[in-house]
PDB file of C-alpha atoms in Angstrom:
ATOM      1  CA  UNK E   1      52.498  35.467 -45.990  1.00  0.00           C
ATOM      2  CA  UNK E   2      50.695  35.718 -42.596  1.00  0.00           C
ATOM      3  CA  UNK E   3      48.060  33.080 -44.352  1.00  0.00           C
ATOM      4  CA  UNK E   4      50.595  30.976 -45.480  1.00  0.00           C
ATOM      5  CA  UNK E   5      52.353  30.718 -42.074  1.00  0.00           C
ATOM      6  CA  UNK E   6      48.756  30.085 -40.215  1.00  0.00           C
ATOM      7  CA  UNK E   7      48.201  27.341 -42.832  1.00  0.00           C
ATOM      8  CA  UNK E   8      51.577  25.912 -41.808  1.00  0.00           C
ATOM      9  CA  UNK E   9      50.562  25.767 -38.441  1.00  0.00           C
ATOM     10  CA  UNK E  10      47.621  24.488 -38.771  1.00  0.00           C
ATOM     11  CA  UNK E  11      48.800  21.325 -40.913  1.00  0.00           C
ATOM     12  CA  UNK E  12      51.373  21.219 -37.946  1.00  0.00           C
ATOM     13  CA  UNK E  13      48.893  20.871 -35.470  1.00  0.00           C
ATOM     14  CA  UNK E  14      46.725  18.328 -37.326  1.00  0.00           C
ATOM     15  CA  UNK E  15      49.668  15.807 -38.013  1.00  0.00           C
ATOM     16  CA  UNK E  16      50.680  16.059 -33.894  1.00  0.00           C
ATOM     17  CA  UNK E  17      47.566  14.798 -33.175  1.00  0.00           C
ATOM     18  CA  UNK E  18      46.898  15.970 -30.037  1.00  0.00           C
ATOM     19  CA  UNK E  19      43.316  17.062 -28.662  1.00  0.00           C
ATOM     20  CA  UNK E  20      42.272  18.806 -25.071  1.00  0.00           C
ATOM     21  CA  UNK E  21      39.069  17.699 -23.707  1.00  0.00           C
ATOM     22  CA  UNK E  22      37.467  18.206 -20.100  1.00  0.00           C
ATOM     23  CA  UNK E  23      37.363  14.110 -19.151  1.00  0.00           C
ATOM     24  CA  UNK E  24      36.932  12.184 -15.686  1.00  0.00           C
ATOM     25  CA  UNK E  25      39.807  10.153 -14.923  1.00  0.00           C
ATOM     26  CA  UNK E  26      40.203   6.975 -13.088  1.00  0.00           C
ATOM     27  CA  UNK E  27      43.581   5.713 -11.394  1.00  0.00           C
ATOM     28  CA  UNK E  28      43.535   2.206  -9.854  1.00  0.00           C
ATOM     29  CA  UNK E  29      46.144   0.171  -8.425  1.00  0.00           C
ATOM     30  CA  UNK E  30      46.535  -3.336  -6.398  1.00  0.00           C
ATOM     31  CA  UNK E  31      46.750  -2.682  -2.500  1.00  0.00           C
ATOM     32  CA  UNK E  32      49.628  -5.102  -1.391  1.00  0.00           C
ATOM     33  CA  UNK E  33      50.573  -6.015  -4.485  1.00  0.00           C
ATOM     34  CA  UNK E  34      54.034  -7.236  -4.420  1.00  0.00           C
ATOM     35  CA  UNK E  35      53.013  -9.201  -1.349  1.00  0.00           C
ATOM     36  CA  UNK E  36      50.739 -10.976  -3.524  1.00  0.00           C
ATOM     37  CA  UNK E  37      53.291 -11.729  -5.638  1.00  0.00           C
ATOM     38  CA  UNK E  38      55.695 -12.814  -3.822  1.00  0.00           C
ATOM     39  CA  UNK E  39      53.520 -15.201  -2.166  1.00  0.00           C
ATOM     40  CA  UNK E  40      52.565 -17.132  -5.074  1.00  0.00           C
ATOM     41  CA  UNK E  41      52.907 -15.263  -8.687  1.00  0.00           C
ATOM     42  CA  UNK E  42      50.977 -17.761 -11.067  1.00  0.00           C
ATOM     43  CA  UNK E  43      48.103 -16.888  -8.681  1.00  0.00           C
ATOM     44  CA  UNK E  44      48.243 -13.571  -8.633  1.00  0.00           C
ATOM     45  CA  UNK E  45      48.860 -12.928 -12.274  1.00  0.00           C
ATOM     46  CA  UNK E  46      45.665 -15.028 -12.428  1.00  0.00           C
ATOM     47  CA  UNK E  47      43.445 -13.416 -10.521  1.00  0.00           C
ATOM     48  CA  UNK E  48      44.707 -10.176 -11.720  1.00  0.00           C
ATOM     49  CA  UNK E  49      44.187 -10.988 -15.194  1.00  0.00           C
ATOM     50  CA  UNK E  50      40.862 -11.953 -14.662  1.00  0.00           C
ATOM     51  CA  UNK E  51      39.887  -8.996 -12.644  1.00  0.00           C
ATOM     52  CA  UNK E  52      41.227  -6.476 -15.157  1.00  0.00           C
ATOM     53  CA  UNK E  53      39.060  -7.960 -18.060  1.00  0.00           C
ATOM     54  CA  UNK E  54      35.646  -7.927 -15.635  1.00  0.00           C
ATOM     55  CA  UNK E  55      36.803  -4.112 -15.161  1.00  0.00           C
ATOM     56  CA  UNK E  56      37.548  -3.172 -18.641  1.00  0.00           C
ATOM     57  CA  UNK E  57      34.042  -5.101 -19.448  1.00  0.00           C
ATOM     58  CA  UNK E  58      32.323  -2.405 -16.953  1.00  0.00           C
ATOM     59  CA  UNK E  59      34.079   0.731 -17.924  1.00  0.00           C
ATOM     60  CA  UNK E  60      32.920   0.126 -21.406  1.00  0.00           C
ATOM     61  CA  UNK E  61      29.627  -0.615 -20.618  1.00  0.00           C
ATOM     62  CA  UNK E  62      29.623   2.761 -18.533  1.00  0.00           C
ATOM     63  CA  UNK E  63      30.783   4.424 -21.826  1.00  0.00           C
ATOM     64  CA  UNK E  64      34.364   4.479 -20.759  1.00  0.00           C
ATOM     65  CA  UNK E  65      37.647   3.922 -22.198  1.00  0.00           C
ATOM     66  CA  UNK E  66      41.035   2.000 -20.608  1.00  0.00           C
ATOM     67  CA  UNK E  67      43.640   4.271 -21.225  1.00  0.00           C
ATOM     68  CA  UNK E  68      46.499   1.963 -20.350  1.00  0.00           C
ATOM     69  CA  UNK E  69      46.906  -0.731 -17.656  1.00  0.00           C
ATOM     70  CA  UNK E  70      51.215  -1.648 -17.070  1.00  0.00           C
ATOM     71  CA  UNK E  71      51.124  -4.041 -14.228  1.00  0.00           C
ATOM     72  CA  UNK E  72      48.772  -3.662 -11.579  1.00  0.00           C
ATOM     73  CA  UNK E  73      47.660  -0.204 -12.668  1.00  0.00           C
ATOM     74  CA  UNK E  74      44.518   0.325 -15.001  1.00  0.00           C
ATOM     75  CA  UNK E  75      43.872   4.118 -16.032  1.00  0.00           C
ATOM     76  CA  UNK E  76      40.661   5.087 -17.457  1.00  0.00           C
ATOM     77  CA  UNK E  77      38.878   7.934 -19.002  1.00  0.00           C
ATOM     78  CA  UNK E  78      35.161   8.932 -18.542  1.00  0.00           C
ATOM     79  CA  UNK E  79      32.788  11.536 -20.777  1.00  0.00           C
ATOM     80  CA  UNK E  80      30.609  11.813 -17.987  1.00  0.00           C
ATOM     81  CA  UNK E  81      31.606  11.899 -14.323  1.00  0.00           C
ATOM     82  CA  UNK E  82      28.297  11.073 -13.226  1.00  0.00           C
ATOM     83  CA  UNK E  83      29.158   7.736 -15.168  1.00  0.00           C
ATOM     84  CA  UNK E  84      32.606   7.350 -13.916  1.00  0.00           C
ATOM     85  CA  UNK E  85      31.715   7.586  -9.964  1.00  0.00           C
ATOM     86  CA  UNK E  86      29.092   5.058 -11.150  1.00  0.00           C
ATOM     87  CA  UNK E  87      31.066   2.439 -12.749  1.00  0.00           C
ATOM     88  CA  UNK E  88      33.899   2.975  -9.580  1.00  0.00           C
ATOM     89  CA  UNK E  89      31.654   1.861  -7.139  1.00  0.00           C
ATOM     90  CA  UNK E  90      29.771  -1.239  -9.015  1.00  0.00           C
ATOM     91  CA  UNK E  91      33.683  -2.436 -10.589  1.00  0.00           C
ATOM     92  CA  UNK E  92      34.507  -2.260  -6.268  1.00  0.00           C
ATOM     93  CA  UNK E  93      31.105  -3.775  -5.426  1.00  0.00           C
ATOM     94  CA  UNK E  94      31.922  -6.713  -7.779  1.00  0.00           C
ATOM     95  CA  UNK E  95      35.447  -7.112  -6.685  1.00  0.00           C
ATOM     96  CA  UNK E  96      34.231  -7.712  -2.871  1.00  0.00           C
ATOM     97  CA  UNK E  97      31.743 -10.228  -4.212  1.00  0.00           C
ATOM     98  CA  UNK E  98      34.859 -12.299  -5.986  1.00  0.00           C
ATOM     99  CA  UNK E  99      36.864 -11.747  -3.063  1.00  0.00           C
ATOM    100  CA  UNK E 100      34.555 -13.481  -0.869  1.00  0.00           C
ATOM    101  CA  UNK E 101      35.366 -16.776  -2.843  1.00  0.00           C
ATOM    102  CA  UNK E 102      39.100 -16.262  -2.301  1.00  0.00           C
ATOM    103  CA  UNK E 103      40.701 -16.819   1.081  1.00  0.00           C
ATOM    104  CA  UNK E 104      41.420 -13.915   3.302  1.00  0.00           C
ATOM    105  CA  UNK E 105      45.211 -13.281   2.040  1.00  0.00           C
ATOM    106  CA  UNK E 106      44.821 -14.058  -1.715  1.00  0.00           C
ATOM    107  CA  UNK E 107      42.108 -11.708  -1.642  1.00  0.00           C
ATOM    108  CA  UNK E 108      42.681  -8.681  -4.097  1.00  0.00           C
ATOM    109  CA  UNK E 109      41.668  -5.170  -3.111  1.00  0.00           C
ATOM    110  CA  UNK E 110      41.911  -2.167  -5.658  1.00  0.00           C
ATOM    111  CA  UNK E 111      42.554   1.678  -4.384  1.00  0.00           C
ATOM    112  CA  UNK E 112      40.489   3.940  -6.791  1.00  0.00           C
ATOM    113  CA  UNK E 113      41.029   7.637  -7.325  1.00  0.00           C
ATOM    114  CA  UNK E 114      39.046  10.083  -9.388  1.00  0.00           C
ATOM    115  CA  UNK E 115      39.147  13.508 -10.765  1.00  0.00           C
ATOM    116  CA  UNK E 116      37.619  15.415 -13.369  1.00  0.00           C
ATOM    117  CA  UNK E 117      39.734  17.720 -15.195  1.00  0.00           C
ATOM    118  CA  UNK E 118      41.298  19.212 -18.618  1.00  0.00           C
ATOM    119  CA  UNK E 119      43.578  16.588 -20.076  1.00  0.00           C
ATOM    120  CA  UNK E 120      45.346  16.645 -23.664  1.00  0.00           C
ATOM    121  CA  UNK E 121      45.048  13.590 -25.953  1.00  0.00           C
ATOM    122  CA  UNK E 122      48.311  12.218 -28.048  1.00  0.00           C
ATOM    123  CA  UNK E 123      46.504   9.250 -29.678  1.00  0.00           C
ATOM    124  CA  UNK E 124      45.963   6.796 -27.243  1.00  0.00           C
ATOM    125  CA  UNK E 125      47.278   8.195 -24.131  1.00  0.00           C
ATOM    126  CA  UNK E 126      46.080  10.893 -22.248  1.00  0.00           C
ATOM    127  CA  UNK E 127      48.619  13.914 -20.290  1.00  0.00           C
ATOM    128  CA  UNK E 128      47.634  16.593 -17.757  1.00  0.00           C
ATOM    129  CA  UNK E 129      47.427  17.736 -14.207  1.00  0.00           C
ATOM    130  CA  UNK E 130      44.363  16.164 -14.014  1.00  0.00           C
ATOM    131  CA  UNK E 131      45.964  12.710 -14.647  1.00  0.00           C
ATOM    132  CA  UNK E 132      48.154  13.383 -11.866  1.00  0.00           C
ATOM    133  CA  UNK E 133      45.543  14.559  -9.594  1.00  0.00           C
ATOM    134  CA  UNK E 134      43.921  10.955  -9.973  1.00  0.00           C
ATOM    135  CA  UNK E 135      46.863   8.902  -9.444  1.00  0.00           C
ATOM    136  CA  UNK E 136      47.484  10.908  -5.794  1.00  0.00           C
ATOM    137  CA  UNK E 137      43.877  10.560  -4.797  1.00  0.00           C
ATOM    138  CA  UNK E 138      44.236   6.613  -5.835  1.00  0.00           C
ATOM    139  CA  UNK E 139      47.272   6.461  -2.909  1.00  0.00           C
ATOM    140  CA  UNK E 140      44.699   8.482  -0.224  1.00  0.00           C
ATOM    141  CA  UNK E 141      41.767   5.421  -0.447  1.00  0.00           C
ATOM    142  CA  UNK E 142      41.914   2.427   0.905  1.00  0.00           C
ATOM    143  CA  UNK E 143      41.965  -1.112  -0.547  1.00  0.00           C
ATOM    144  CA  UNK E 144      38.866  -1.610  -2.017  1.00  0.00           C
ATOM    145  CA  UNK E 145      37.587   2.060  -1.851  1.00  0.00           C
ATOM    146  CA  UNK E 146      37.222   5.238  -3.773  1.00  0.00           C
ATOM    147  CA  UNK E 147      38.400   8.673  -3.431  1.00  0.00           C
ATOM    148  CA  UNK E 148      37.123  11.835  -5.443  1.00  0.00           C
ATOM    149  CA  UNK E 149      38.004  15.449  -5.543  1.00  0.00           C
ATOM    150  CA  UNK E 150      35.882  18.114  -4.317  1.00  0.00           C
ATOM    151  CA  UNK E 151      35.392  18.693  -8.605  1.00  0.00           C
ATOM    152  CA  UNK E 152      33.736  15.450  -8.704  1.00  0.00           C
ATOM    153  CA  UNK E 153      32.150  15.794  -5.529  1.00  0.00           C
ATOM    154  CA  UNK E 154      30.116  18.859  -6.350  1.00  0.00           C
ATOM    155  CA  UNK E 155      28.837  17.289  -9.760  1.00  0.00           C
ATOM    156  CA  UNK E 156      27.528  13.987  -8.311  1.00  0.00           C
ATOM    157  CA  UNK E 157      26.363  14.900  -4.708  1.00  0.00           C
ATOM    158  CA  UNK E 158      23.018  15.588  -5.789  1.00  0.00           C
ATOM    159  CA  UNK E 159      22.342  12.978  -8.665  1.00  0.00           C
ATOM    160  CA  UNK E 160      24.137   9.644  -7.058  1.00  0.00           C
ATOM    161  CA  UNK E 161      22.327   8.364  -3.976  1.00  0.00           C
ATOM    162  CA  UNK E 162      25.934   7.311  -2.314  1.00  0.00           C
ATOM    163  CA  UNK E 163      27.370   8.437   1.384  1.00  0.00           C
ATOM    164  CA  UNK E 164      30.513  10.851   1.200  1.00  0.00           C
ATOM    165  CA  UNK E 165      32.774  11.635   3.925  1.00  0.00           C
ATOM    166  CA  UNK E 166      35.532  14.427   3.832  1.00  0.00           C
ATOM    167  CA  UNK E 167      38.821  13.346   4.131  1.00  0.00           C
ATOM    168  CA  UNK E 168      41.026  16.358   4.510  1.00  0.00           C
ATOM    169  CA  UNK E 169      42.250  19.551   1.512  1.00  0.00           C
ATOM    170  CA  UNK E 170      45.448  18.762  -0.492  1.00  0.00           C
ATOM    171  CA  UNK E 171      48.180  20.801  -1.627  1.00  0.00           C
ATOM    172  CA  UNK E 172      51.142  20.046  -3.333  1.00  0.00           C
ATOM    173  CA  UNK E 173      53.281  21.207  -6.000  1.00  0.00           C
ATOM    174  CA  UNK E 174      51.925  22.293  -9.287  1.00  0.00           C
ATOM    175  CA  UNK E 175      48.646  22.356  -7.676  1.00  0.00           C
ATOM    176  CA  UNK E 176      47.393  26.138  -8.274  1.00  0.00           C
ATOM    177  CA  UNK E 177      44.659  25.613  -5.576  1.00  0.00           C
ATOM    178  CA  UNK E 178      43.964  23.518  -2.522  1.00  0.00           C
ATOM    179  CA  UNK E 179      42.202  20.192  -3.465  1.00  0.00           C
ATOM    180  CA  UNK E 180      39.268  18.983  -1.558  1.00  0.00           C
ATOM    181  CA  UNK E 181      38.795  15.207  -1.185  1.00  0.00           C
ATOM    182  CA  UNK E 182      36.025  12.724  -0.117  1.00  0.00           C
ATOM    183  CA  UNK E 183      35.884   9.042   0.366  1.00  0.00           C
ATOM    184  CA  UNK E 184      32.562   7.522  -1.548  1.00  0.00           C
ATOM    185  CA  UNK E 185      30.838   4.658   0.372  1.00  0.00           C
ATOM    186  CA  UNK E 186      31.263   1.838  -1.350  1.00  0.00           C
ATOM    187  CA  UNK E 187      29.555  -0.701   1.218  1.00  0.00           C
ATOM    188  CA  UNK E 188      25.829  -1.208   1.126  1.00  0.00           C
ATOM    189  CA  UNK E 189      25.531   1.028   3.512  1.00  0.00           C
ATOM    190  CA  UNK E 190      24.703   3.865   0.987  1.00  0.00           C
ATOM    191  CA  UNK E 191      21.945   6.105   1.771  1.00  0.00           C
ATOM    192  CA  UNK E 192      18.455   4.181   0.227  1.00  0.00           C
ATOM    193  CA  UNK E 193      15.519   6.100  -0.976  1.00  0.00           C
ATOM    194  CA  UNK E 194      12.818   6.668   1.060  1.00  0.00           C
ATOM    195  CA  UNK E 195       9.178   4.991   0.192  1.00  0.00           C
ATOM    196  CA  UNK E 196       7.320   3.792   3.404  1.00  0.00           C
ATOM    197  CA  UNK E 197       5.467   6.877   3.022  1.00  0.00           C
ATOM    198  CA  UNK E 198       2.659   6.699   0.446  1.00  0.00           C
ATOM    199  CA  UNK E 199       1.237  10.585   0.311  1.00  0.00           C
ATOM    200  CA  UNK E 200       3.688  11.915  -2.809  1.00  0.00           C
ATOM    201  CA  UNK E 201       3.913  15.506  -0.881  1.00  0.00           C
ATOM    202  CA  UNK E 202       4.750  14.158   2.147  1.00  0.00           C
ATOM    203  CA  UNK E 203       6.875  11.587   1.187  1.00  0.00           C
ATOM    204  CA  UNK E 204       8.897  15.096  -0.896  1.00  0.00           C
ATOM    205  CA  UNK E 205       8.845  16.589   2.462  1.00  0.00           C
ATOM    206  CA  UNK E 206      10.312  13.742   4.466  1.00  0.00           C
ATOM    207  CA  UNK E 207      13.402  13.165   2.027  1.00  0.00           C
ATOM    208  CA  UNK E 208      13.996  16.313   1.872  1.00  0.00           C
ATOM    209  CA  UNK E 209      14.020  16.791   5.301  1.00  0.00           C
ATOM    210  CA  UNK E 210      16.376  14.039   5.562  1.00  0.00           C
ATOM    211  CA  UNK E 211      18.621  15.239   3.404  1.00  0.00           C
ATOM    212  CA  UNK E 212      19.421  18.542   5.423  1.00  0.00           C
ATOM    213  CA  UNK E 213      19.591  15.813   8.566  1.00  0.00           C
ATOM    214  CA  UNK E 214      22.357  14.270   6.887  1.00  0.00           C
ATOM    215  CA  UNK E 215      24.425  17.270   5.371  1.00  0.00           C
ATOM    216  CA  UNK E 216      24.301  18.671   8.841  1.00  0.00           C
ATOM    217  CA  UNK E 217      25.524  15.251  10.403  1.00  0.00           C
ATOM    218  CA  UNK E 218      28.020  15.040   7.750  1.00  0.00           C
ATOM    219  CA  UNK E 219      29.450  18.666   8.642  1.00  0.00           C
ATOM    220  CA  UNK E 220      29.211  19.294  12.222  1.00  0.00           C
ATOM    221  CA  UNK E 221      32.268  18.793  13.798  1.00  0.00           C
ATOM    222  CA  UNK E 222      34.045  17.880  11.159  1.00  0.00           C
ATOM    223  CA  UNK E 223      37.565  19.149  10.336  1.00  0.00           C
ATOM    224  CA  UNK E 224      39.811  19.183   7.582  1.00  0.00           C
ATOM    225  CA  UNK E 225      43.254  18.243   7.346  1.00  0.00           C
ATOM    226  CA  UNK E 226      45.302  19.809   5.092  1.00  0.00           C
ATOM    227  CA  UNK E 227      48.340  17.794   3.733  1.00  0.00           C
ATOM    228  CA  UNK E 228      51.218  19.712   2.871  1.00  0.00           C
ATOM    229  CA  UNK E 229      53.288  18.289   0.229  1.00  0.00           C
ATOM    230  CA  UNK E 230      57.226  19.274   0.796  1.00  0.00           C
ATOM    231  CA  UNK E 231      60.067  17.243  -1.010  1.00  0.00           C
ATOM    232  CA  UNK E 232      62.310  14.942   1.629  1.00  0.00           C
ATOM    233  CA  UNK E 233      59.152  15.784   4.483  1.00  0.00           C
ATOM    234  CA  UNK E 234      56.217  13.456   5.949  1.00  0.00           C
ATOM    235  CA  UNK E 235      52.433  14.130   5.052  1.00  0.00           C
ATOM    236  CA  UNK E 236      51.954  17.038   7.890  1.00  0.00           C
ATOM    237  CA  UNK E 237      48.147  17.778   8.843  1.00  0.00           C
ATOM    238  CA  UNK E 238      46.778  21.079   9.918  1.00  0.00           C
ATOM    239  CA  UNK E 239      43.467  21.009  11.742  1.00  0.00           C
ATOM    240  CA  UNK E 240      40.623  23.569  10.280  1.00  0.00           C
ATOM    241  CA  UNK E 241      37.212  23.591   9.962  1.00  0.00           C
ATOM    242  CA  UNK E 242      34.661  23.502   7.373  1.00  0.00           C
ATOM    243  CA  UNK E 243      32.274  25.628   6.653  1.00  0.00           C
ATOM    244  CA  UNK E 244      29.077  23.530   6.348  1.00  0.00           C
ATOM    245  CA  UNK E 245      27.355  26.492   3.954  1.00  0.00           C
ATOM    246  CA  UNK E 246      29.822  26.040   1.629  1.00  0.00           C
ATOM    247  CA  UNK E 247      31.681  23.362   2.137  1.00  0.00           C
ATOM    248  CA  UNK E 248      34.553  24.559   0.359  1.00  0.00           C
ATOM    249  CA  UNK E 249      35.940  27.231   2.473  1.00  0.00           C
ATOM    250  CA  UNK E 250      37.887  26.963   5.368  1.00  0.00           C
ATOM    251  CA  UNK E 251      39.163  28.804   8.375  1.00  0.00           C
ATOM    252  CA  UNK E 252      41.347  27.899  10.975  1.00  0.00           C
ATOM    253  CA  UNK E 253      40.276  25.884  13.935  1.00  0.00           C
TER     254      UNK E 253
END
């Protein structure tokens, strides 16, 4: 019997179809969107069209996959996050490059958010906290920037030569624990590598020695904000500081 009824389940399970898998997400929307389209629709549902096919072109070729894209949304899926923050910042590079060619107000500028997180898998579509987590970080950057969670943060810090900046911790509902989040440079401003130097030790020595230079720049006297989510309320900040060691916990300013 108790095989029978763990058979029976199992067969259950299979025909669902659903699958859990650790995945970084990407949420993207149009910044001024309905402006855009109320200016001058054939336009914009030109331009848009031909900007979501140049970004579906790079998220495959960065081994990703568009999850769905109603309007002007796109969602995407990443194996690696490493990949993900990668093909963020060139799909916003590119953008700014097209946008150049465009005058100033049918420019269009996409707000980026990304987390990496547990999801579950029906098919083609993807559910989860996670998902979520993305599409709030998304309404935090700018037009034509990225945002990342502290989870992403603390995989790519060290292996993507790209200047961070912390934004603030967020809490909200559902959220077991406060979220940290960054803004990723997306200007050519990002941090180079160094090779004026020729000696190989020395030249290990200087950029590493340049590295502490710029985590302590990028810590001292910086605070955190942390956004308190309430139903019917306004985004309310609190003021505390970070502890540069860790860069995770906080204590009150």
């Amino acid at each position: 019997m108790t095989y029978s009824i763990i058979g029976a389940t199992a067969r259950h399970t299979r025909s669902v179809g659903m699958e859990r898998r650790l995945a970084a997400i990407l949420s993207a929307d149009v910044q001024g969107y309905s402006r855009l389209m109320h200016e001058d629709e054939t336009a914009t549902i030109r331009t848009l069209t031909a900007y979501r096919s140049l970004m579906a072109s790079l998220i495959r070729q960065y081994r990703g996959r568009v999850v769905d894209d109603p309007g002007d949304n796109l969602l995407a899926e990443f194996p690696s996050v490493v990949e993900a923050v990668q093909c963020a910042v060139t799909i916003q590079r590119t953008l700014a490059v097209r946008n150049a060619a465009l005058l100033p107000h049918r420019q269009m500028v996409f707000r980026m958010g990304l987390h990496l997180g547990d999801i579950v898998v029906e098919q083609e579509r993807i559910y989860g906290a996670a998902v979520n987590l993305a599409a709030r970080l998304e309404r935090v950057a700018e037009g034509g920037g990225l945002c990342i969670s502290g989870t992403v943060y603390d995989h790519v810090v060290a292996r993507l030569p790209l200047d961070y900046s912390v934004i603030g911790v967020w809490m909200g509902q559902g959220t077991p624990a406060p979220v940290r989040v960054y803004r990723v440079q997306i200007g050519p401003t990002a941090r180079p590598p160094i090779r004026r130097l020729s000696a190989p030790h020395t030249r290990m020595m200087w950029s590493r020695a340049s590295r502490m230079a710029r985590a302590v720049r990028r810590y001292r006297g910086q605070c955190i904000g942390l956004w308190a989510e309430a139903s019917n309320h306004p985004v309310c900040w609190e003021t505390r500081s970070v502890n540069p060691r860790s860069g995770v916990g906080c204590t009150r300013g």
